[in-house]
mmCIF file of C-alpha atoms and ligand atoms in Angstrom:
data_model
loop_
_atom_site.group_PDB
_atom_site.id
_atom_site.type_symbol
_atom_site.label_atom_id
_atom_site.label_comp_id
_atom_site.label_asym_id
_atom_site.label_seq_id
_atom_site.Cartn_x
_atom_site.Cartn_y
_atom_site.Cartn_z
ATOM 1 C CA UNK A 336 106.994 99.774 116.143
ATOM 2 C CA UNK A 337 105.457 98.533 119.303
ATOM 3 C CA UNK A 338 106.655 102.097 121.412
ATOM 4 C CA UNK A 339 103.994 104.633 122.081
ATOM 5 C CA UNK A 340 106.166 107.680 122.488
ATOM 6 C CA UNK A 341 104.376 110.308 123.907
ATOM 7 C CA UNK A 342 104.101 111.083 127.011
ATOM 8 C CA UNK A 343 101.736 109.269 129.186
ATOM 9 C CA UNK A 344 98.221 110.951 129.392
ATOM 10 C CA UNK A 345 95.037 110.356 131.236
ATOM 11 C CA UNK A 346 93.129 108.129 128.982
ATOM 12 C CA UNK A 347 88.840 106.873 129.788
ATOM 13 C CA UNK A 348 88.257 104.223 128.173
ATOM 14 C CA UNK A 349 84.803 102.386 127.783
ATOM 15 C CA UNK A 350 83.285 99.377 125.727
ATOM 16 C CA UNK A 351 79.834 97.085 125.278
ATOM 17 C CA UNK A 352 79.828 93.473 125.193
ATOM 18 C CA UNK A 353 81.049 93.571 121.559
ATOM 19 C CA UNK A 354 84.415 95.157 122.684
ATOM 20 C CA UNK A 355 85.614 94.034 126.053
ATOM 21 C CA UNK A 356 89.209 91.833 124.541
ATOM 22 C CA UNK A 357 89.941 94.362 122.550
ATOM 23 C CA UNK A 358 89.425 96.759 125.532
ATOM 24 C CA UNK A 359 90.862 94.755 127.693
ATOM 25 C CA UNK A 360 94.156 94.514 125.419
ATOM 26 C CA UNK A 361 94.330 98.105 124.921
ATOM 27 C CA UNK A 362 94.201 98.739 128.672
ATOM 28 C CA UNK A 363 96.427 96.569 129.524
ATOM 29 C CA UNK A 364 98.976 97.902 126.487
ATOM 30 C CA UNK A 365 98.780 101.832 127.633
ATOM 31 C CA UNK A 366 99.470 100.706 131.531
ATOM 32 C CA UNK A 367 102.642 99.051 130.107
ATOM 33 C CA UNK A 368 103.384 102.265 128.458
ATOM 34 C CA UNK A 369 103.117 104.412 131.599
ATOM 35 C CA UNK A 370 99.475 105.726 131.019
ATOM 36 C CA UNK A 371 97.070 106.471 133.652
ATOM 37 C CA UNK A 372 93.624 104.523 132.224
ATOM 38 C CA UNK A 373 90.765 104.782 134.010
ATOM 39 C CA UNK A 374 88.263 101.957 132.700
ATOM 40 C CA UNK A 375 84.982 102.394 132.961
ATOM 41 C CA UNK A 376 84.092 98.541 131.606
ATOM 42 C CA UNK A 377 82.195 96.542 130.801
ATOM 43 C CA UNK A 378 83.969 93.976 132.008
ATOM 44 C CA UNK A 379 81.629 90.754 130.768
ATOM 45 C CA UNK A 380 79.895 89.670 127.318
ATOM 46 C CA UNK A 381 76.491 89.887 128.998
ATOM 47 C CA UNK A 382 74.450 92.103 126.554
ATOM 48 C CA UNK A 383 74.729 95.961 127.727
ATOM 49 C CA UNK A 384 73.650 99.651 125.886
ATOM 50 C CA UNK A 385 76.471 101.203 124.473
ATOM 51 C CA UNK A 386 74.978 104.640 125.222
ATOM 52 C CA UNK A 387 75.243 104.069 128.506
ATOM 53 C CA UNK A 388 78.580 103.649 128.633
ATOM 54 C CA UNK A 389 79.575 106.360 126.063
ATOM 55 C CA UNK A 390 77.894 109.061 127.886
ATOM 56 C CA UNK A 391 79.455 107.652 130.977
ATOM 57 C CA UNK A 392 83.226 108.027 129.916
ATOM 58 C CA UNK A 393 81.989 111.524 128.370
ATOM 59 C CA UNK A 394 80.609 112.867 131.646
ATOM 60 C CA UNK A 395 83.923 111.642 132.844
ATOM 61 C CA UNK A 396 85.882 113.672 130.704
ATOM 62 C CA UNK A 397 83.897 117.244 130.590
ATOM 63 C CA UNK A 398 86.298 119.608 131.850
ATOM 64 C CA UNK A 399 89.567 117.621 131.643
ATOM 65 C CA UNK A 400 90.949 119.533 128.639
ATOM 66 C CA UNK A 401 94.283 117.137 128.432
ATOM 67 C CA UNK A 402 92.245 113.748 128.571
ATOM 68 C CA UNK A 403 92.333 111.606 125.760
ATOM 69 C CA UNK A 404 89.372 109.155 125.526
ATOM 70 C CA UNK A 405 88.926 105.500 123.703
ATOM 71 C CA UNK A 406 84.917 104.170 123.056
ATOM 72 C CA UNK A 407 84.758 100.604 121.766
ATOM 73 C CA UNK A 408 81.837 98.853 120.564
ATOM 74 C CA UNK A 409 81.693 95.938 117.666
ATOM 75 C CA UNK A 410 81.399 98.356 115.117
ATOM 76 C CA UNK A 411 81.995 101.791 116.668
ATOM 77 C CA UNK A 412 79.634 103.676 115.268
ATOM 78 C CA UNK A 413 76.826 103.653 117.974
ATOM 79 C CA UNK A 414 79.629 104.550 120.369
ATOM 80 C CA UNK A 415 81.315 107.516 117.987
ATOM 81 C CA UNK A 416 77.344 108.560 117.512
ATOM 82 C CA UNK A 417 76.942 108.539 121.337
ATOM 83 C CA UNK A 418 80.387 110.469 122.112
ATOM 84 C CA UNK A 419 79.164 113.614 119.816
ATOM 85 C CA UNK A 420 76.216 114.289 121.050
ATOM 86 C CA UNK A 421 78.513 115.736 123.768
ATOM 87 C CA UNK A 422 79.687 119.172 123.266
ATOM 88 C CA UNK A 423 82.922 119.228 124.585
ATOM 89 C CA UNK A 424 83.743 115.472 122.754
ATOM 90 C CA UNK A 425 85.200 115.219 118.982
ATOM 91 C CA UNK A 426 84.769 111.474 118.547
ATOM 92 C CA UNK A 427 86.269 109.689 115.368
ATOM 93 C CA UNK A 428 85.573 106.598 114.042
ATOM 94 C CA UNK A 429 88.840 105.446 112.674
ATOM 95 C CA UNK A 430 89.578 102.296 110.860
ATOM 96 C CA UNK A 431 92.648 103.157 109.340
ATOM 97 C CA UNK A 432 95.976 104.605 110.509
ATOM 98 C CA UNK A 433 95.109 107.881 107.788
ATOM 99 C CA UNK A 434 92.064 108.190 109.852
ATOM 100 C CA UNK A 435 93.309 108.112 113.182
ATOM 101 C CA UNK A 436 96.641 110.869 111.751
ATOM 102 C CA UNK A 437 94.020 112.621 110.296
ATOM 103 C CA UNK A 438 91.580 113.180 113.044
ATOM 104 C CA UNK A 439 94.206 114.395 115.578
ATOM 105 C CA UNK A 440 95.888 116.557 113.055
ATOM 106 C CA UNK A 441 93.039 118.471 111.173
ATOM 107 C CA UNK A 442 90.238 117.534 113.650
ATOM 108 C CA UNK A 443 91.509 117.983 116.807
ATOM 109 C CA UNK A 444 90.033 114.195 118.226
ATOM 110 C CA UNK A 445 89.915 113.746 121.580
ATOM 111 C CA UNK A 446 87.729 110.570 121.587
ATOM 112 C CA UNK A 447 88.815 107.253 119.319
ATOM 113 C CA UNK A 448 86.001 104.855 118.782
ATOM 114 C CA UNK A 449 86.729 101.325 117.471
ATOM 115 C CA UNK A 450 84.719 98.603 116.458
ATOM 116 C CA UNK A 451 86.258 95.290 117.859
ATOM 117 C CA UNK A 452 84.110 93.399 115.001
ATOM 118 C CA UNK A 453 85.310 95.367 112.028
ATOM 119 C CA UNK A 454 89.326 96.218 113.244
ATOM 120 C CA UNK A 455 91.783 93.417 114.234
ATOM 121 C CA UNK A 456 93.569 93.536 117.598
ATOM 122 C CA UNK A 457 97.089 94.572 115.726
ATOM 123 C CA UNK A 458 95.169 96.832 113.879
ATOM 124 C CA UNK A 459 93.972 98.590 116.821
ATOM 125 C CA UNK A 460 97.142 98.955 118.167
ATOM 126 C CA UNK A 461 98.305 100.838 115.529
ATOM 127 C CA UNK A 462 96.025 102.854 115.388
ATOM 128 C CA UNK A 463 96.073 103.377 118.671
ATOM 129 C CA UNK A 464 99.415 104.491 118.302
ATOM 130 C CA UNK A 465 98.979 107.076 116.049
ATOM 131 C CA UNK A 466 96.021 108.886 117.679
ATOM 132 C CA UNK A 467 98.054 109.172 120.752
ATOM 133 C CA UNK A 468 101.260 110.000 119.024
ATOM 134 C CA UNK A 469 99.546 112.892 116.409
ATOM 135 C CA UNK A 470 99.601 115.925 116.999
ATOM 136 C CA UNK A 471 96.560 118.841 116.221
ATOM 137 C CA UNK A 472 98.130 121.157 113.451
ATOM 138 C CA UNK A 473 95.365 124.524 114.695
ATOM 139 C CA UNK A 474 95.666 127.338 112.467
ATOM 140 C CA UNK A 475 92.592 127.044 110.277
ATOM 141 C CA UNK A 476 91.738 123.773 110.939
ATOM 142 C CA UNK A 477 91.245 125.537 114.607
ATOM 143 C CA UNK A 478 88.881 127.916 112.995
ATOM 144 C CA UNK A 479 86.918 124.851 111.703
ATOM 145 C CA UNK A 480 86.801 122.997 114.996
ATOM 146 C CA UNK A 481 85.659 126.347 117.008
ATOM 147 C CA UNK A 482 82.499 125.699 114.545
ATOM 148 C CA UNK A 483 82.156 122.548 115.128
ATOM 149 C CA UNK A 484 79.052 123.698 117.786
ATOM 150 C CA UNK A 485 75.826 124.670 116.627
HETATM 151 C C1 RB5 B 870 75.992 95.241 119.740
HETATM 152 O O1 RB5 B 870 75.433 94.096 119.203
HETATM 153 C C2 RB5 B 870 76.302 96.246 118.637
HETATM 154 O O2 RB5 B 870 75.139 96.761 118.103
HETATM 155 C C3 RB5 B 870 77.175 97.357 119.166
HETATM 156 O O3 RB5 B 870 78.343 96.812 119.698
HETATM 157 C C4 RB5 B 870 77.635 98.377 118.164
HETATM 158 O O4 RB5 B 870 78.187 97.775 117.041
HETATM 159 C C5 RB5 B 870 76.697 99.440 117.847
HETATM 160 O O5 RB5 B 870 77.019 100.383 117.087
#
């Protein structure tokens, strides 16, 4: 189970100091499967904002309907609590495999935050996998996501 299926999309990616092996795996893992990353960094352990570098990779992605993006921090929740203060991000914190199937399928997720200090690097991957590999099932979970905006 080490194939990510779908077809290759056009992923941002960003982490803090916390985060930068496990973003640096995961970077390295979608360019073997064919997708286009772009990586916004860090790329050290020196101590860095993690706002800065969520609303970076969200900037980066306002208006790019088909772009998937990945926010790593050590636990991900200042990144996740970054990403949706962003209108046009859905960011989910997902620790689990459920979460990750779940967040594509009834929330429509467009943003996957880690935290590289709570989730293991084969972990990750897996979850990984399934974000990218779930599908959003619309109907009235659709209706729930068009009110996600207040
Ligand atoms: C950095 O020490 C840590 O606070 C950050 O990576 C993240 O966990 C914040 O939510």
């Amino acid at each position: 189970m080490n194939e990510f299926t779908v077809k290759p999309h056009n992923i941002h990616i960003g982490c803090d100091h916390a985060a930068v092996d496990l973003k640096n795996f995961i970077v390295a893992l979608l360019k073997e499967r064919g997708h286009e990353v772009i990586d916004h960094g860090v790329n050290t352990t020196d101590s860095c904002d993690y706002p800065d570098i969520a609303h970076e990779v969200c900037r980066a992605m306002e208006g790019r309907e088909s772009t998937a993006g990945i926010l790593l921090c050590g636990t991900g929740i200042g990144m996740s609590i970054a990403a949706n203060r962003h209108p046009h991000i859905r960011a989910a914190l997902c620790t689990t495999e459920l979460h990750a199937s779940l967040a594509r399928r009834h929330n429509n997720a467009n943003m996957l935050c880690m935290g590289a200090r709570v989730t293991g690097v084969e972990l990750a991957r897996a979850i990984l996998r399934t974000f990218l590999e779930t599908d959003f099932e619309g109907g009235r979970h659709q209706r729930r996501v068009d009110k996600l905006g207040i």
